[in-house]
Every structure is written in structure tokens, then in C-alpha cells.
Amino acid sequence: MAEKQFAAEQFEWEPTFYVGHHDTSRLYVDEEMLRKAEGSKVRNFASPNLAFHELQAAYISCARNQYDMLTTPITTPSFRSRVFLLASLYASHEISDLPTHNPEILPAAPSIPQIPSLDPTDTPLSPGPFTSQLLAFTSSWIDLCSPDPSISEISRQVLMLEVGYAAFCGVVYVFVPGPRLTRWDGERGRWVSQADGLPRYARAMQDVLALGRSLEVYVVLPMGGEEFGGNGGGGASGLREGGGSAAKGNGKTAAKRQTQEEWPLDQFTRRDFLDELEEEGKVGGSWKADPMSSWDAWNVVRSVCKYHAKLFVALNVPGDLPPLSVQARWRSEPVRVLSLSSETFKPNPAGYPALTSAVQTLVSHFMRLRSPPWFLLSDVGPLPGVASETNGEEEDSLSPLANAFDPTPSEAAQSPGKWTSTKKIVDPTPHLTYIRRLQRRQPPRSRVEHYGAGYQDYLQVPLQPQTDNLESQTYEVFEMDPVKYDQYELAIRLALRDWKAQKKPASGPEGKVVVTVSGAGRGPLVRKALQASQAEAVQIDLWAVEKNPNALVLLQQHNRTDWGGRVHVVQSDMRSWRGPSQPLQSSSNSSDADDDDDSDISLAEPKRMNIDILVSELLGSFGDNELSPECLDGVLHLLNPTHGMSIPRNYTAFMTPIAAPKLHADISQRSSWDATAPETPAVVWLHAIDFLSLVATSPAPSASSSAGSSKVSEKHKNDKTPSKPHGRKSSITATSPPPPHSATPASTTTTTTTSTSQYHAGTELQPSQTHPLVLPTWTFHHSPTTSPPHILEHRQGALFSNAHNTRHSQLKFRTRERGVCHGLAGYFEAELYPGVEISTNPLTMARKSREMISWFPMFFPLKTPLYIPDNSLLVVNIWRKTDDRKVWYEWMVESFAWNLTVGGGKKRVRLGGGEVMSSVKGGCLI
């Protein structure tokens, strides 16, 4: 029944696509135009070739074809003419004979003209009830990055005037063309760089963000770097391809047209400043674009603006997508608009516009995010029933509607006859029709996405299970995961099966196997233990230990009504519990026990028993972060010294560096009222992230695959490590030994250094052949032999020490693509029993515990993001620290250039980082 219900939920889920219409020739938007955009319907259905049911299906499909918003310019051509006049008057003043080229510091030079305020002829906007549905575009002809200070300053004034007036009118969404980093120097026949002007652009964005409290600013950027040479970051539409060929170095005419049409203010740039620019991007006689240059520019802008919460990206999606590494990087950024032009769509053999499979996949990935982007259809034709501003005529598009929704160009090419049809009806919005169809064809959500909806990239403070009594609702969330409890039941079944097959002596009365569930909560593991006992026909003596008095009430109730009194329910902290005992003759028949209850005084000491199988679910998102080692330390000495076992047997923590700008922005906001936020590890379902270190998929990375990859402190060379089961292939790499058996606390720190030799400099890795590098940090083992000897001394009044649970690990990650490290992602793998494992490691989770939802990853933030150039080495140090009262983590990330030639040889040069982060103020109390 549950599976059927979940299948229905999968079928019913449909994301919401908010679609806007953008036309670069549009001069204004009025209420009538907006009403027509929202009510676009297919007309002219009277066709003798269509049956009634086909007409009905077509109408239902197209009735949903409506735009949710429209774009509008903020100013008119008359305003542009007025600005041009001022710029031309200033440019006519010759200053080449003056001793410096900076007119801002020359008293003899005329001051840069001040743009007068807007008048009614300068703008089509005015405050109104429909203004909130408009997307306002600033002028595309300004150039904030111009090398000429006058052009840059005039552009800044224009931008401030436009955005300020739009904010006054009540506009919420303002789109600004991205920075123009290159330009064509027609006189010299070369592309030149304007990258030095990027700080001016970023500074202007700071001023823009301060113009209105409700204002949201969208920087229009191309997805790859190719468009920088052509349209300077996208212009108003962000999709005009007039200079695209020139960007590749095969035409000066297109570049000249681009300069005059899209950036007409450039015609007033003075020659002196152009001559100072450096040639850009020329490789072998042609101009080659950097696919990461667009992201580079965005990184500078958002860094200068301090990751402002209302600064977003409007991303131009080309028909031919950039490399997967670039796509993954943009999915981690605050992309709130995907702009699709007519060039993004490819006509299929039926003549209908469609997106390629690669673009469809990109859209699906973006729609999985917690804040999915809107869609902006740019220059895909005029609105139905609205006169085109270029020719003054109403236009309709004629497209085959009945059969042309489904195929991508590749699908249609494989079966051309399948998609052809002679039945045609008028579809005035074919691109919009396709997008709405794509909306209904989105893949269903997985079980993890279903239960985790709303938690994507949502920061949560880790639990304090030793000091806080959890609420029933928290337990209920844990119990929603069938995968984890199925794995636990399997582990218990196999343990009982092997116990019976190997004829091990049991510690319980009448030969029963003593099973203890430590931290029973509301009893899910208790139920699994009872089911395993019944399935394997092995009698058990079951004990449930829980310190939460509220949960204890429910456990006792279950024991009376559901479990038939077969469970010994104990209220106690497992660390102070003295273990299971055989009932005295004078004791009552009740199965509920309480070691702390002195109401029934007995002169005889109860006979204590060993635990044969100890079951616990104390793991946290990083394995040991919820004090599983400390908790089990207090109960492991109760295990049967010969055959006793713990479920889980061991667990390993893993880490990898990630780019997570959204999480960094959220933490920066929290730090205004919580000073510990930048140094507090958080539990978060990581979605909008990018893995910074990638390696070849085959062979899989291993911490011990290269010489010197695992270095252990000399003082631990003789530590006894539990051997792996015979015939069992280990699927996790243990990089640190178990807690030492020496009673000397000073000799208990483990140091692990892990490096990777699979990744070599200069190796060309295809994106489809790579995976994130996730390295192990340390491992905790639990068995009768790993119980610290001083636990018994502590019970007799000796000083308690937790030093044996400290750890240190050093990990090395090589990165190929440049990026920004905002923190570290933490995962774990746990072996419950030989052959049964659970994992949150993205490399092994699908194989070991697919769709497990009990744990989200751990995020270790960096207070200051660390920029990483191409071909860098990241060195991560992480410590698990304790002062015997609490446990906390400290971590540090450093970046190195590992292929630089210094002094005639290649050396590793430190680039940045080194700040030690510490969660000591928010440590987990023991």
C-alpha cells in the first residue's frame, strides 16, 4: 500500500514553470498587453482534418499556454539620444596633447557631464497595479567597464537613474547587462580586454542594490565565455548573436555592427584609452573564449557585493551547452532566471521548435533546486494579438501542434516518419507551448526528494542527544526511513543466523542471546530485533535502554500492547547502566525495569549478564559528531568478551571541498545575530553545490592506492586493529586505527595523511568520466576489545579522560578547474555487520543504502571563501578535539599552486587560506 501511495505521489508531482516573454524591440508595456500575454490561447481550431478528441486535447494543452510576466525597458530612445549628445560633446574635447590621460584629475579638462533627471518623454514606466508583474531591463548601450573614464561614469549615471526610477515605480525585478570584458578594436583589428574595468562594474552593483529595499537585481550573463567577445555579456536580451562569429575571429563586419548597435556609447571612446588595452584571447591567429570567464566575472561581482541576498543571475542558455563542469558550476550559483532565445531551440523535422536532450537535462537539474529559476523566452516572436513594434502588424506562428511536442531533434531524426503530420492548427506561441509541455514531462521525484522537499540547502544545527530530550516529532522523522531500519534488521538477522550456525554460547537465561538496544527512542530498532528473532527462529533476551523519560513511557506502552512484555525496558543513560541482569526470585513479573528505582529493596545483588549483541543508532551526519564513540565507550565493557559484537561494527567519516555560495550567504546573514554561525558545522541536504575536486571514474579513488597515501603516527604502529572477516571484501578504507588499548591518554592521537595519485597534471579528463573525490578522515571501531580500560576506573571514582577519542587527519585534493571553496562536505559510511552497510557518501550511497533519508551531509563552513586557481592543490586539516566535557571540530583549508617553476625547478607555492575554524563554542556536550 505504501509503495502504491508513493508511486501515486511520484506521478502527481509537477514543478511550476514561471515563464516570461522578452522582446528586444519592445518599447513599452501597458495593461492591455499584459492581459493578452496572460490569456494567450490557440485560435482557428476549425480544421476538417482534426477529430473532435484531437481538437479537445489541443485546446486543453494550449489553454495553459500563457505568460506569467513581461519585460519592459526603463527608458526610451529619446533618453538615449540625449545621453549621446552629452557624450559626443565631451568626446570632442581633444586631450591627447595633455601630460596625462586621466581627465578626472586635470583642472584644464572639462568635467564629465552630469546626466539630468528623467522627464516624462524619457521613460514608459509609471506606478501602477501591474508593475509588480514586469521585469525591467536597464539600457544595453551603457558600458560600465569602458577604459574611458567618461564613458564609464556616464554609464554609471544612466544605470543609477534608471534603477532609481524603476524602484520608485514599484518594480521589484531589475535586469542589468553583465560586464563587458572584451571589445573589438576595429582600427587595429583585434579583440582587447576590458577586465580592468570589472571592479567599476562591481562597485556600481553595490550602489544599485542600495536603491530599494524590495529591489532584486539580476545580472544577465552568458553560460559560457564565448558570448563575451560577441555581445559583451548579453546586452538587454542577453541572447543576441550579432557578434558571435567575430568572437571566434572570423569577421570584422559583425564586430563593427555589434559595436554600433549593441554598445553605441562606445563610438565616443577616445583613442588614447583604447591604445592602452591589451590584446585578449588570441591563440594561433584566432580568438578563443574561456568558458569559465563568465563565472569569473560573476564571482568578482558577488564578492564585492558580499554575497548580497538580492543579487541573482539571469543566465543565457545557448543551444550548444558549455562543458559539464561549467554547467555544474552554474547550478551552484543563485541562478533565478534561465533565458532561452530562438537560437536555444532547434527545429525538429516537423518544423516545431524543441530543446536538445542536453538542454532538457539542464532544465531538469535546475528545477530540482529548492528555488528553481524562472524562464524567459527572448525574441521568440511577438505576443499574440499585439502589434510588432518593428513592423506594426499582428503576427501568428503556424506550427504543427498535434504531434510535435515530444521529439527532440535527435529523436525525430531517428524516426522521421513518426513525427510528421498533415494536420495543422495555428499556434501563436510554439516556444511557450513546448515549455509548458516540458513542464508536464519532468521526471518524477525520488523517495529522497519526496521526503526531503523543502530541506534542500537548509541549514540545521546538529542535535545534542546527550543533553536534550528529543521530541516525538523528531523521532518520527527518523522513523520515516525504511532503508535504514531494513539494513539494521538484516544485520541483526545475519548476526543471529551466524550465532546459531556457529553454535556460540549465549549469555542469557535458557540459552537466549542477549540483545540490547542502546538509545531505543520510540522503539523502531526494538521492533526490528523482535522481527529478526522470529525470522531466524533464535530466542533472544531483549533489553531496551533509553534515558529520555518521555520516550520511556511510549516504550513501556508498546511493551504491554505490542510486544507482549518480551522486552526489558530500562530508563538509564547507557554510560552509567550496569548491564542486563537475571531477575531475582523476589522480583515482580513486570518486564519494565529501572536500575535507579529503589522502591523494591533486595538484599541480594542481581546476577549481571554480558551483552551478546549491542545495537545502537547513535550515528550523526559525520559519523561521530553526535558522540557515538563516547556513548558506546560506556557500554562496550558489558559485551561478551569472546563473542560479543556491536551493530554498527565501525564507521568512517569522509570529506570533500565544495563550492556552496548559497550556504555561505545564509551563514553570513545568520552571523549578524549569531557570532558562532561561521564556525558551526551544520546538517544540510546539499543541492546547490559544486564539487571542486574531480578524478577519473575508473579506477575508483582509494586512500591507500599510492605509496605514502596513509601515514599513521609512530606511536600507533603497534595498535591492534580488528581483522576483516574472512572472504569479506572491504568497501571502505580505514585510514586511522581504532582507539588504542593503552591506558595512557597521552598516546591516543591518530594522524592520517591522505593524497591521491590518480589525478595527474595535464591529464584531460572527460566530464562523463569523472566523479568527485571524497576522501576518508578517520574510523571508529567498536568491539569488546576496544573498550577503554579507564572506563572501569571511572566507575570507581578515577578521573575520566576522553583523549583516546581525539583524531587528526590531513587530506589533499587536486583541482583542475578554478573555483571558490566555501567549506567542506562531510559524509560517513558504517558497517553494521559483515555484508551490511549504510552510507551517505555520494560515491557509495546508491550501492550500499539507496534512497536512505535518515542523514543529510555535514557542512563545515569557511568564514572567508578561498579562491582556487586552475590546477591547484587543496590541503585540508581536520581535528576532533575534546576537553572531557564536550567534543568539537577544528578545520583548516589551504591552497597551493603545484606546477609553478620557482628558482629553476617546480615547487609547491602557497596561495592562501590557513585560517583555523573551530566549533568549540558550540561543541557537543558529553
mmCIF file with all atom_site columns, C-alpha atoms in Angstrom, residues 802-861:
data_model
loop_
_atom_site.group_PDB
_atom_site.id
_atom_site.type_symbol
_atom_site.label_atom_id
_atom_site.label_alt_id
_atom_site.label_comp_id
_atom_site.label_asym_id
_atom_site.label_entity_id
_atom_site.label_seq_id
_atom_site.pdbx_PDB_ins_code
_atom_site.Cartn_x
_atom_site.Cartn_y
_atom_site.Cartn_z
_atom_site.occupancy
_atom_site.B_iso_or_equiv
_atom_site.pdbx_formal_charge
_atom_site.auth_seq_id
_atom_site.auth_comp_id
_atom_site.auth_asym_id
_atom_site.auth_atom_id
_atom_site.pdbx_PDB_model_num
ATOM 1  C CA . ASN A 1 802 ? 38.243 11.186 26.613  1.00 0.00 ? 802 ASN A CA 1
ATOM 2  C CA . ALA A 1 803 ? 41.609 11.777 24.942  1.00 0.00 ? 803 ALA A CA 1
ATOM 3  C CA . HIS A 1 804 ? 41.501 8.404  23.204  1.00 0.00 ? 804 HIS A CA 1
ATOM 4  C CA . ASN A 1 805 ? 38.640 9.700  21.018  1.00 0.00 ? 805 ASN A CA 1
ATOM 5  C CA . THR A 1 806 ? 40.621 12.623 19.576  1.00 0.00 ? 806 THR A CA 1
ATOM 6  C CA . ARG A 1 807 ? 41.598 12.443 15.930  1.00 0.00 ? 807 ARG A CA 1
ATOM 7  C CA . HIS A 1 808 ? 43.532 14.365 13.296  1.00 0.00 ? 808 HIS A CA 1
ATOM 8  C CA . SER A 1 809 ? 43.592 13.881 9.543   1.00 0.00 ? 809 SER A CA 1
ATOM 9  C CA . GLN A 1 810 ? 45.241 15.668 6.646   1.00 0.00 ? 810 GLN A CA 1
ATOM 10 C CA . LEU A 1 811 ? 43.683 15.313 3.202   1.00 0.00 ? 811 LEU A CA 1
ATOM 11 C CA . LYS A 1 812 ? 44.959 16.520 -0.151  1.00 0.00 ? 812 LYS A CA 1
ATOM 12 C CA . PHE A 1 813 ? 42.737 17.363 -3.098  1.00 0.00 ? 813 PHE A CA 1
ATOM 13 C CA . ARG A 1 814 ? 43.898 18.414 -6.533  1.00 0.00 ? 814 ARG A CA 1
ATOM 14 C CA . THR A 1 815 ? 41.607 20.631 -8.563  1.00 0.00 ? 815 THR A CA 1
ATOM 15 C CA . ARG A 1 816 ? 41.624 21.192 -12.297 1.00 0.00 ? 816 ARG A CA 1
ATOM 16 C CA . GLU A 1 817 ? 39.070 23.988 -12.671 1.00 0.00 ? 817 GLU A CA 1
ATOM 17 C CA . ARG A 1 818 ? 39.294 27.231 -10.757 1.00 0.00 ? 818 ARG A CA 1
ATOM 18 C CA . GLY A 1 819 ? 36.603 27.968 -8.225  1.00 0.00 ? 819 GLY A CA 1
ATOM 19 C CA . VAL A 1 820 ? 35.836 29.153 -4.717  1.00 0.00 ? 820 VAL A CA 1
ATOM 20 C CA . CYS A 1 821 ? 35.857 26.861 -1.702  1.00 0.00 ? 821 CYS A CA 1
ATOM 21 C CA . HIS A 1 822 ? 33.127 27.803 0.765   1.00 0.00 ? 822 HIS A CA 1
ATOM 22 C CA . GLY A 1 823 ? 33.559 24.801 3.009   1.00 0.00 ? 823 GLY A CA 1
ATOM 23 C CA . LEU A 1 824 ? 33.819 21.052 3.329   1.00 0.00 ? 824 LEU A CA 1
ATOM 24 C CA . ALA A 1 825 ? 31.107 18.438 2.853   1.00 0.00 ? 825 ALA A CA 1
ATOM 25 C CA . GLY A 1 826 ? 31.157 15.629 5.407   1.00 0.00 ? 826 GLY A CA 1
ATOM 26 C CA . TYR A 1 827 ? 29.729 12.128 4.964   1.00 0.00 ? 827 TYR A CA 1
ATOM 27 C CA . PHE A 1 828 ? 30.072 8.724  6.601   1.00 0.00 ? 828 PHE A CA 1
ATOM 28 C CA . GLU A 1 829 ? 29.985 5.017  5.862   1.00 0.00 ? 829 GLU A CA 1
ATOM 29 C CA . ALA A 1 830 ? 29.112 2.452  8.519   1.00 0.00 ? 830 ALA A CA 1
ATOM 30 C CA . GLU A 1 831 ? 29.488 -1.309 8.561   1.00 0.00 ? 831 GLU A CA 1
ATOM 31 C CA . LEU A 1 832 ? 26.616 -2.707 10.580  1.00 0.00 ? 832 LEU A CA 1
ATOM 32 C CA . TYR A 1 833 ? 27.636 -6.323 10.104  1.00 0.00 ? 833 TYR A CA 1
ATOM 33 C CA . PRO A 1 834 ? 29.857 -8.060 7.540   1.00 0.00 ? 834 PRO A CA 1
ATOM 34 C CA . GLY A 1 835 ? 27.979 -7.622 4.264   1.00 0.00 ? 835 GLY A CA 1
ATOM 35 C CA . VAL A 1 836 ? 25.534 -4.984 5.546   1.00 0.00 ? 836 VAL A CA 1
ATOM 36 C CA . GLU A 1 837 ? 26.436 -1.306 5.293   1.00 0.00 ? 837 GLU A CA 1
ATOM 37 C CA . ILE A 1 838 ? 24.852 2.139  5.208   1.00 0.00 ? 838 ILE A CA 1
ATOM 38 C CA . SER A 1 839 ? 26.364 5.207  3.604   1.00 0.00 ? 839 SER A CA 1
ATOM 39 C CA . THR A 1 840 ? 25.794 8.884  2.905   1.00 0.00 ? 840 THR A CA 1
ATOM 40 C CA . ASN A 1 841 ? 28.942 9.051  0.772   1.00 0.00 ? 841 ASN A CA 1
ATOM 41 C CA . PRO A 1 842 ? 27.698 10.156 -2.692  1.00 0.00 ? 842 PRO A CA 1
ATOM 42 C CA . LEU A 1 843 ? 30.062 7.632  -4.302  1.00 0.00 ? 843 LEU A CA 1
ATOM 43 C CA . THR A 1 844 ? 28.707 4.600  -2.454  1.00 0.00 ? 844 THR A CA 1
ATOM 44 C CA . MET A 1 845 ? 25.269 5.507  -1.151  1.00 0.00 ? 845 MET A CA 1
ATOM 45 C CA . ALA A 1 846 ? 23.402 4.151  -4.190  1.00 0.00 ? 846 ALA A CA 1
ATOM 46 C CA . ARG A 1 847 ? 25.137 0.802  -3.810  1.00 0.00 ? 847 ARG A CA 1
ATOM 47 C CA . LYS A 1 848 ? 25.031 0.434  -0.027  1.00 0.00 ? 848 LYS A CA 1
ATOM 48 C CA . SER A 1 849 ? 21.815 2.143  1.073   1.00 0.00 ? 849 SER A CA 1
ATOM 49 C CA . ARG A 1 850 ? 19.947 3.614  -1.869  1.00 0.00 ? 850 ARG A CA 1
ATOM 50 C CA . GLU A 1 851 ? 17.405 6.344  -1.032  1.00 0.00 ? 851 GLU A CA 1
ATOM 51 C CA . MET A 1 852 ? 18.259 6.397  2.661   1.00 0.00 ? 852 MET A CA 1
ATOM 52 C CA . ILE A 1 853 ? 16.961 9.646  4.141   1.00 0.00 ? 853 ILE A CA 1
ATOM 53 C CA . SER A 1 854 ? 17.895 9.482  7.831   1.00 0.00 ? 854 SER A CA 1
ATOM 54 C CA . TRP A 1 855 ? 21.016 11.603 7.479   1.00 0.00 ? 855 TRP A CA 1
ATOM 55 C CA . PHE A 1 856 ? 21.841 14.686 5.471   1.00 0.00 ? 856 PHE A CA 1
ATOM 56 C CA . PRO A 1 857 ? 25.523 15.575 4.945   1.00 0.00 ? 857 PRO A CA 1
ATOM 57 C CA . MET A 1 858 ? 27.509 17.775 7.306   1.00 0.00 ? 858 MET A CA 1
ATOM 58 C CA . PHE A 1 859 ? 28.805 21.156 6.131   1.00 0.00 ? 859 PHE A CA 1
ATOM 59 C CA . PHE A 1 860 ? 31.962 22.626 7.649   1.00 0.00 ? 860 PHE A CA 1
ATOM 60 C CA . PRO A 1 861 ? 31.942 26.301 6.569   1.00 0.00 ? 861 PRO A CA 1
#
